[in-house]
Short mmCIF file of C-alpha atoms and ligand atoms in Angstrom, two decimals:
data_model
loop_
_atom_site.label_atom_id
_atom_site.label_comp_id
_atom_site.label_asym_id
_atom_site.label_seq_id
_atom_site.Cartn_x
_atom_site.Cartn_y
_atom_site.Cartn_z
CA MET G 1 83.67 121.67 119.77
CA ASN G 2 80.93 123.38 117.87
CA GLY G 3 78.20 122.34 115.51
CA ALA G 4 78.37 125.38 113.26
CA GLY G 5 79.77 125.43 109.74
CA ARG G 6 79.50 123.38 106.61
CA ALA G 7 79.89 119.62 106.25
CA LEU G 8 83.55 118.75 105.90
CA VAL G 9 82.83 115.04 105.62
CA GLN G 10 79.78 113.84 103.72
CA VAL G 11 78.85 110.18 103.53
CA ARG G 12 75.98 109.13 101.30
CA GLY G 13 74.58 105.64 100.81
CA LEU G 14 77.82 103.92 101.79
CA TYR G 15 77.85 100.15 101.31
CA LYS G 16 80.84 97.92 101.88
CA ALA G 17 80.98 94.23 101.11
CA PHE G 18 83.81 91.76 101.55
CA GLY G 19 83.05 89.07 98.99
CA ALA G 20 79.49 87.97 99.55
CA VAL G 21 79.29 89.52 103.00
CA THR G 22 77.91 93.05 103.23
CA VAL G 23 79.31 94.79 106.27
CA LEU G 24 78.03 98.36 105.82
CA HIS G 25 74.40 98.70 104.77
CA GLY G 26 73.87 102.23 103.51
CA ILE G 27 75.42 104.81 105.81
CA ASP G 28 74.64 108.53 105.60
CA LEU G 29 76.50 110.97 107.82
CA ASP G 30 77.58 114.60 107.83
CA VAL G 31 80.47 115.85 109.91
CA LYS G 32 80.73 119.61 110.08
CA GLU G 33 83.92 121.59 110.35
CA GLY G 34 85.08 121.60 113.97
CA GLU G 35 82.64 118.90 114.98
CA VAL G 36 83.57 115.93 117.15
CA VAL G 37 81.64 112.78 116.27
CA VAL G 38 81.99 109.74 118.49
CA ILE G 39 80.99 106.38 117.00
CA ILE G 40 80.00 103.62 119.35
CA GLY G 41 78.50 100.18 118.92
CA PRO G 42 79.03 96.51 119.60
CA SER G 43 82.01 94.61 118.28
CA GLY G 44 81.53 93.63 114.63
CA SER G 45 79.02 96.39 113.92
CA GLY G 46 81.24 97.90 111.20
CA LYS G 47 82.81 100.85 113.02
CA SER G 48 86.35 100.14 111.85
CA THR G 49 85.24 99.38 108.31
CA PHE G 50 83.37 102.67 108.22
CA ILE G 51 86.39 104.64 109.45
CA ARG G 52 88.68 102.78 107.03
CA CYS G 53 86.38 103.70 104.13
CA ILE G 54 86.56 107.36 105.08
CA ASN G 55 90.33 107.17 105.13
CA GLY G 56 90.41 105.42 101.78
CA LEU G 57 91.91 102.26 103.27
CA GLU G 58 88.86 100.42 101.98
CA ALA G 59 87.08 101.30 98.75
CA PRO G 60 83.30 101.68 98.99
CA THR G 61 81.23 98.99 97.27
CA ALA G 62 78.53 101.59 96.65
CA GLY G 63 77.87 105.14 97.71
CA ARG G 64 80.16 108.08 98.08
CA ILE G 65 82.35 109.85 100.60
CA THR G 66 83.38 113.46 100.20
CA VAL G 67 86.05 115.10 102.34
CA GLU G 68 86.82 118.73 101.58
CA GLY G 69 85.53 118.30 98.06
CA HIS G 70 87.60 115.16 97.39
CA MET G 71 85.30 112.34 96.53
CA ALA G 72 85.72 108.60 96.85
CA GLU G 73 83.14 106.40 95.25
CA ALA G 74 82.73 102.83 94.19
CA GLY G 75 85.14 101.92 91.40
CA ASN G 76 87.36 104.99 91.62
CA ARG G 77 90.59 103.93 93.26
CA LYS G 78 92.58 107.01 92.29
CA ALA G 79 90.31 109.39 94.16
CA LEU G 80 91.18 107.62 97.40
CA ASP G 81 94.70 109.03 97.45
CA ALA G 82 93.50 112.62 97.20
CA LEU G 83 91.01 111.91 99.94
CA ARG G 84 93.65 110.48 102.21
CA SER G 85 95.89 113.54 102.03
CA ASP G 86 93.41 115.58 104.10
CA ILE G 87 92.92 112.92 106.75
CA GLY G 88 94.95 111.94 109.79
CA MET G 89 94.40 108.53 111.29
CA VAL G 90 95.26 107.03 114.65
CA PHE G 91 94.78 103.30 115.16
CA GLN G 92 94.59 101.11 118.20
CA ASP G 93 98.17 99.90 117.56
CA TYR G 94 100.31 102.98 117.33
CA THR G 95 102.96 101.28 115.14
CA LEU G 96 105.84 103.73 115.45
CA PHE G 97 109.04 102.67 113.71
CA PRO G 98 111.15 101.16 116.51
CA HIS G 99 114.52 102.12 114.99
CA LEU G 100 113.61 105.81 114.61
CA THR G 101 113.47 108.46 117.35
CA VAL G 102 110.22 110.24 118.18
CA LEU G 103 111.30 113.19 116.06
CA GLU G 104 112.31 111.00 113.11
CA ASN G 105 109.03 109.09 113.31
CA ILE G 106 107.08 112.33 113.16
CA LEU G 107 109.11 113.92 110.37
CA LEU G 108 109.21 110.90 108.09
CA ALA G 109 105.89 111.24 106.27
CA PRO G 110 105.80 115.06 105.98
CA ARG G 111 109.35 115.09 104.59
CA LEU G 112 108.51 112.41 102.04
CA ARG G 113 105.48 114.41 100.95
CA GLY G 114 107.38 117.71 100.99
CA ARG G 115 104.92 119.18 103.45
CA LEU G 116 107.37 120.34 106.10
CA LYS G 117 110.84 121.65 105.44
CA GLY G 118 113.91 122.71 107.44
CA GLU G 119 113.69 124.88 110.53
CA ALA G 120 110.00 125.48 110.19
CA ALA G 121 109.41 121.73 110.26
CA LEU G 122 111.29 121.34 113.50
CA ARG G 123 109.48 124.27 115.10
CA ARG G 124 106.11 122.91 114.09
CA VAL G 125 106.87 119.43 115.39
CA MET G 126 108.14 120.80 118.70
CA GLU G 127 104.90 122.79 119.03
CA LEU G 128 102.94 119.61 118.45
CA LEU G 129 105.06 117.69 120.97
CA ASP G 130 104.29 120.49 123.45
CA LEU G 131 100.62 120.06 122.74
CA VAL G 132 100.78 116.37 123.69
CA ARG G 133 103.06 117.20 126.64
CA LEU G 134 106.09 115.29 125.33
CA PRO G 135 108.64 117.92 124.26
CA HIS G 136 111.31 116.20 126.39
CA LYS G 137 110.92 112.94 124.44
CA ALA G 138 111.91 114.19 120.98
CA GLN G 139 115.13 112.16 120.95
CA ALA G 140 113.73 109.07 122.68
CA TYR G 141 113.05 105.76 120.93
CA PRO G 142 109.57 104.22 121.05
CA ALA G 143 110.69 101.39 123.35
CA GLU G 144 111.61 104.02 125.96
CA LEU G 145 108.03 105.33 126.04
CA SER G 146 104.86 104.03 127.69
CA GLY G 147 102.01 102.92 125.47
CA GLY G 148 100.16 106.15 126.15
CA GLN G 149 103.21 108.22 125.27
CA GLN G 150 103.66 106.26 122.03
CA GLN G 151 100.03 106.86 121.17
CA ARG G 152 100.48 110.59 121.77
CA VAL G 153 103.46 110.52 119.40
CA ALA G 154 101.26 108.71 116.86
CA ILE G 155 98.76 111.56 117.21
CA VAL G 156 101.51 114.12 116.56
CA ARG G 157 102.69 112.09 113.57
CA ALA G 158 99.19 112.37 112.09
CA LEU G 159 98.90 116.08 112.96
CA ALA G 160 102.23 116.85 111.29
CA MET G 161 100.55 116.29 107.92
CA SER G 162 98.15 119.15 108.72
CA PRO G 163 95.01 117.08 108.19
CA ARG G 164 91.56 118.64 107.97
CA VAL G 165 90.01 115.70 109.78
CA MET G 166 91.39 113.32 112.37
CA LEU G 167 90.06 109.76 112.57
CA PHE G 168 90.62 107.64 115.65
CA ASP G 169 89.83 103.93 115.85
CA GLU G 170 89.81 102.83 119.48
CA PRO G 171 92.94 104.83 120.27
CA THR G 172 93.02 103.83 123.93
CA SER G 173 91.86 100.22 123.75
CA ALA G 174 95.36 98.71 123.76
CA LEU G 175 96.71 100.94 126.55
CA ASP G 176 97.38 100.34 130.21
CA PRO G 177 94.58 101.94 132.23
CA GLU G 178 96.90 104.51 133.82
CA THR G 179 97.94 105.97 130.46
CA VAL G 180 94.46 106.12 128.91
CA ALA G 181 93.59 109.45 130.55
CA ASP G 182 96.70 111.17 129.15
CA VAL G 183 95.65 110.28 125.60
CA LEU G 184 92.04 111.33 126.18
CA VAL G 185 93.21 114.70 127.54
CA VAL G 186 95.21 115.29 124.36
CA MET G 187 92.18 114.39 122.23
CA ARG G 188 90.02 116.75 124.27
CA ASP G 189 92.59 119.54 123.75
CA LEU G 190 92.43 118.93 120.01
CA ALA G 191 88.64 119.15 120.13
CA VAL G 192 88.79 122.42 122.03
CA ARG G 193 91.16 123.80 119.40
CA GLY G 194 88.53 123.12 116.78
CA MET G 195 89.89 119.98 115.12
CA THR G 196 87.26 118.01 113.22
CA MET G 197 87.32 114.49 114.58
CA MET G 198 85.62 111.13 114.13
CA ILE G 199 86.38 108.84 117.03
CA VAL G 200 85.51 105.20 117.58
CA THR G 201 85.78 104.56 121.30
CA HIS G 202 84.30 102.71 124.24
CA GLU G 203 85.22 105.59 126.57
CA MET G 204 81.71 106.74 127.41
CA GLY G 205 82.78 109.47 129.84
CA PHE G 206 84.90 111.00 127.11
CA ALA G 207 82.06 110.73 124.59
CA ARG G 208 79.65 112.42 126.96
CA GLU G 209 82.05 115.27 127.67
CA VAL G 210 83.67 115.91 124.30
CA ALA G 211 81.33 114.72 121.54
CA ASP G 212 79.09 117.12 119.66
CA LYS G 213 77.35 114.13 118.17
CA VAL G 214 77.24 110.47 119.15
CA VAL G 215 76.53 107.87 116.48
CA PHE G 216 75.33 104.43 117.51
CA MET G 217 76.04 101.69 114.95
CA ASP G 218 74.75 98.14 114.92
CA GLY G 219 74.72 95.57 112.13
CA GLY G 220 76.44 97.89 109.65
CA LYS G 221 73.88 100.66 110.02
CA ILE G 222 73.53 103.87 111.95
CA ILE G 223 70.72 103.11 114.34
CA GLU G 224 70.64 106.49 116.04
CA GLU G 225 72.64 109.70 116.11
CA GLY G 226 72.30 112.79 118.23
CA PRO G 227 73.84 114.89 120.96
CA PRO G 228 75.35 112.93 123.88
CA ALA G 229 72.48 114.00 126.15
CA GLN G 230 70.04 112.21 123.84
CA LEU G 231 72.04 109.03 123.24
CA PHE G 232 73.04 108.60 126.87
CA GLY G 233 70.04 110.12 128.59
CA ASN G 234 67.07 109.56 126.34
CA PRO G 235 67.81 107.14 123.49
CA GLN G 236 65.00 106.94 120.95
CA GLN G 237 65.64 103.49 119.55
CA ALA G 238 65.14 100.18 121.33
CA ARG G 239 68.52 98.87 120.12
CA THR G 240 70.32 101.92 121.48
CA ARG G 241 68.58 101.49 124.82
CA ALA G 242 69.49 97.81 124.91
CA PHE G 243 73.16 98.57 124.17
CA PHE G 244 73.46 101.26 126.80
CA GLY G 245 71.47 99.18 129.23
CA LYS G 246 74.23 96.58 129.02
CA ILE G 247 77.27 98.82 129.27
CA LEU G 248 76.26 101.68 131.58
P1 ADP S 1 83.89 96.85 114.51
O1 ADP S 1 85.05 97.76 114.29
O2 ADP S 1 82.62 97.57 114.82
O3 ADP S 1 84.18 95.81 115.54
P2 ADP S 1 84.52 95.84 111.87
O4 ADP S 1 84.32 96.94 110.93
O5 ADP S 1 85.91 95.52 112.27
O6 ADP S 1 83.60 96.07 113.15
O7 ADP S 1 83.91 94.53 111.26
C1 ADP S 1 82.57 94.46 110.79
C2 ADP S 1 82.36 93.11 110.13
O8 ADP S 1 83.13 93.07 108.93
C3 ADP S 1 82.82 91.93 110.97
O9 ADP S 1 81.89 90.89 110.81
C4 ADP S 1 84.15 91.57 110.36
O10 ADP S 1 84.41 90.22 110.52
C5 ADP S 1 83.96 91.93 108.91
N1 ADP S 1 85.22 92.32 108.25
C6 ADP S 1 85.98 93.40 108.56
N2 ADP S 1 87.05 93.48 107.74
C7 ADP S 1 86.96 92.43 106.89
C8 ADP S 1 87.77 91.95 105.80
N3 ADP S 1 88.87 92.60 105.42
N4 ADP S 1 87.36 90.84 105.16
C9 ADP S 1 86.23 90.20 105.53
N5 ADP S 1 85.43 90.59 106.55
C10 ADP S 1 85.78 91.69 107.22
MG1 MG S 2 86.87 97.97 115.25
#
């Protein structure tokens, strides 16, 4: 949780259209190494599309995204794969493979990519399961876990690829209220350990406490960005004030 360092993620003039409908209207954003950026905004404002562009799940219509020197830009599909290898993503639906144990779920992708091998792999994964407070669930199947526990496994699965940046798209929105806090605690721990994170969430308490920067999006644009104290306490834009006026 610090603002120092160089920009790890650079977004410049990002546009995204689906057919004739433009959903992102020119987004510029820098995320520095170790920074935690929380993205908030009304439903349909383009938050997921923005995150999916950063992860290379959607190709930009115009503009460019650079992560750790890997660049994705309009019309360059190949670059997206390189971009993706530095990025971990956690979605609202945690989508673990039901027929694999927790351990197998976590080891699947790194093994396929040759990123983790043998004993060292197991040690690393057990460390990560410790971090999310689930070392005792390594041999469990997803159906034996609560939603919050499954989401914490999904976080470990992403971390096992040693990403430089973690993206979260409403990671707690599908969870029972009593398991939300456990996931937020894990995300806060990651922030404290210096992980660079971009998080779409409606958890305003979490944003206030953990974010270095809050970004308010509406209508496919960044309307305002700044430290939580500004966005929550003294928003500069009328649309930001209107949004917070409704939800706080
Ligand atoms: P948010 O995550 O802020 O709710 P989204 O990024 O999901 O917003 O959606 C922004 C807009 O883009 C919405 O109007 C949505 O209907 C539209 N949209 C998102 N994905 C697609 C798609 N694959 N095809 C067409 N329209 C899409
Ligand atoms: Mg969304």
